[in-house]
Amino acid sequence: MSWEDDALCRTVSPDEFFPELGGSASYARQVCELCAVTSSCLAYALRRGEKWGVWGGTTPQERMAMPGWRDS
């Protein structure tokens, strides 16, 4: 069992976590605020250098500014 099995986003359309350019990430962030595995999700995204979508309640721009983000 991994953190992904407990992720609340599994119950929501993936489209909510990958808004179009200029679209809102607010609904995805609300889901992340209620999720028990947000820290693990964010760590995963930072390790992988995720350039798209909302991960751990953060946007790509926010992650790129964080220590630990790597450009893959």
Coordinates of N, CA and C in Angstrom, one line a residue, residues 2-64:
S2 N 0.6 2.2 -0.8 CA 1.4 3.4 -0.9 C 0.5 4.6 -0.6
W3 N 1.1 5.8 -0.5 CA 0.4 7.0 -0.2 C -0.7 7.2 -1.2
E4 N -0.5 6.8 -2.4 CA -1.5 7.1 -3.5 C -2.8 6.4 -3.2
D5 N -2.8 5.2 -2.5 CA -4.0 4.5 -2.2 C -4.9 5.3 -1.2
D6 N -4.3 6.2 -0.4 CA -5.1 7.0 0.5 C -5.4 8.4 0.0
A7 N -4.9 8.7 -1.2 CA -5.1 10.1 -1.8 C -6.6 10.4 -2.0
L8 N -7.0 11.5 -1.5 CA -8.4 12.0 -1.7 C -8.7 12.3 -3.2
C9 N -7.7 12.7 -3.9 CA -7.8 13.1 -5.3 C -8.3 11.9 -6.2
R10 N -8.1 10.7 -5.7 CA -8.6 9.6 -6.4 C -10.1 9.6 -6.6
T11 N -10.8 10.4 -5.8 CA -12.3 10.4 -5.9 C -12.8 11.6 -6.7
V12 N -11.9 12.3 -7.3 CA -12.2 13.5 -8.1 C -11.7 13.4 -9.5
S13 N -12.3 14.0 -10.4 CA -11.8 14.0 -11.8 C -10.4 14.5 -11.9
P14 N -9.5 13.8 -12.6 CA -8.1 14.3 -12.8 C -8.1 15.7 -13.5
D15 N -9.1 16.0 -14.2 CA -9.1 17.4 -14.9 C -9.1 18.5 -13.9
E16 N -9.6 18.3 -12.7 CA -9.5 19.3 -11.7 C -8.1 19.6 -11.2
F17 N -7.2 18.7 -11.4 CA -5.8 18.8 -10.9 C -4.9 19.2 -12.0
F18 N -5.4 19.3 -13.2 CA -4.6 19.8 -14.4 C -5.4 20.8 -15.2
P19 N -5.6 22.0 -14.5 CA -6.4 23.0 -15.2 C -5.7 23.6 -16.4
E20 N -6.5 24.0 -17.4 CA -5.9 24.6 -18.6 C -5.1 25.9 -18.2
L21 N -4.3 26.3 -19.0 CA -3.4 27.5 -18.8 C -4.3 28.7 -18.5
G22 N -4.1 29.3 -17.3 CA -4.9 30.4 -16.9 C -6.1 29.9 -16.1
G23 N -6.4 28.6 -16.0 CA -7.5 28.1 -15.3 C -7.2 28.1 -13.8
S24 N -8.3 27.9 -13.0 CA -8.2 27.9 -11.6 C -7.8 26.6 -11.0
A25 N -7.0 26.6 -10.0 CA -6.6 25.4 -9.2 C -7.3 25.4 -7.9
S26 N -8.2 26.3 -7.7 CA -8.8 26.4 -6.3 C -9.5 25.2 -5.8
Y27 N -10.3 24.5 -6.7 CA -11.0 23.3 -6.3 C -10.0 22.2 -5.9
A28 N -9.0 22.0 -6.7 CA -7.9 21.0 -6.4 C -7.3 21.3 -5.1
R29 N -7.0 22.6 -4.8 CA -6.4 23.0 -3.5 C -7.3 22.7 -2.3
Q30 N -8.6 22.8 -2.5 CA -9.5 22.5 -1.5 C -9.5 21.0 -1.2
V31 N -9.4 20.2 -2.2 CA -9.3 18.8 -2.0 C -8.1 18.4 -1.2
C32 N -7.0 19.0 -1.7 CA -5.7 18.8 -1.0 C -5.7 19.2 0.5
E33 N -6.4 20.2 0.8 CA -6.4 20.7 2.2 C -7.1 19.6 3.1
L34 N -8.0 18.8 2.6 CA -8.7 17.8 3.3 C -8.0 16.4 3.3
C35 N -6.9 16.3 2.5 CA -6.3 15.0 2.2 C -5.2 14.7 3.3
A36 N -5.2 13.4 3.6 CA -4.3 13.0 4.7 C -2.8 12.7 4.2
V37 N -2.6 12.7 2.9 CA -1.3 12.4 2.3 C -0.7 13.5 1.5
T38 N -1.1 14.7 1.8 CA -0.6 15.9 1.0 C 0.9 16.0 1.1
S39 N 1.5 15.7 2.2 CA 3.0 15.8 2.4 C 3.7 14.8 1.5
S40 N 3.2 13.6 1.5 CA 3.8 12.6 0.6 C 3.6 12.9 -0.9
C41 N 2.5 13.4 -1.2 CA 2.2 13.8 -2.6 C 3.1 14.9 -3.1
L42 N 3.3 15.9 -2.2 CA 4.2 17.0 -2.5 C 5.7 16.5 -2.7
A43 N 6.1 15.6 -1.8 CA 7.5 15.1 -1.8 C 7.7 14.3 -3.1
Y44 N 6.7 13.5 -3.5 CA 6.7 12.8 -4.8 C 6.9 13.7 -5.9
A45 N 6.1 14.8 -6.0 CA 6.2 15.7 -7.1 C 7.5 16.5 -7.1
L46 N 8.0 16.8 -6.0 CA 9.3 17.5 -5.9 C 10.5 16.6 -6.4
R47 N 10.4 15.3 -6.0 CA 11.5 14.3 -6.4 C 11.4 14.1 -7.9
R48 N 10.2 14.1 -8.5 CA 10.1 13.8 -9.9 C 10.1 15.0 -10.8
G49 N 10.1 16.2 -10.2 CA 10.2 17.5 -10.9 C 8.9 17.7 -11.8
E50 N 7.8 17.3 -11.1 CA 6.5 17.5 -11.8 C 6.3 18.9 -12.3
K51 N 6.1 19.1 -13.6 CA 6.0 20.4 -14.2 C 4.5 20.8 -14.4
W52 N 3.6 19.9 -14.2 CA 2.2 20.1 -14.6 C 1.3 19.7 -13.4
G53 N 0.2 20.3 -13.3 CA -0.8 19.9 -12.3 C -0.6 20.4 -10.9
V54 N -1.6 20.1 -10.1 CA -1.6 20.4 -8.7 C -1.2 19.1 -7.9
W55 N -0.1 19.2 -7.2 CA 0.4 18.1 -6.4 C 0.6 18.6 -5.0
G56 N 0.1 17.9 -4.0 CA 0.3 18.3 -2.6 C -0.2 19.7 -2.3
G57 N -1.2 20.2 -3.1 CA -1.8 21.5 -2.9 C -1.0 22.6 -3.5
T58 N 0.0 22.3 -4.3 CA 0.9 23.3 -4.9 C 0.8 23.3 -6.5
T59 N 1.0 24.5 -7.0 CA 1.0 24.6 -8.5 C 2.4 24.4 -9.0
P60 N 2.6 24.2 -10.3 CA 4.0 24.0 -10.8 C 4.9 25.2 -10.4
Q61 N 4.4 26.4 -10.5 CA 5.2 27.6 -10.2 C 5.7 27.6 -8.7
E62 N 4.8 27.2 -7.9 CA 5.1 27.1 -6.4 C 6.2 26.0 -6.2
R63 N 6.0 24.9 -6.8 CA 7.0 23.8 -6.6 C 8.3 24.1 -7.2
M64 N 8.4 24.8 -8.3 CA 9.7 25.1 -8.9 C 10.5 26.1 -8.0

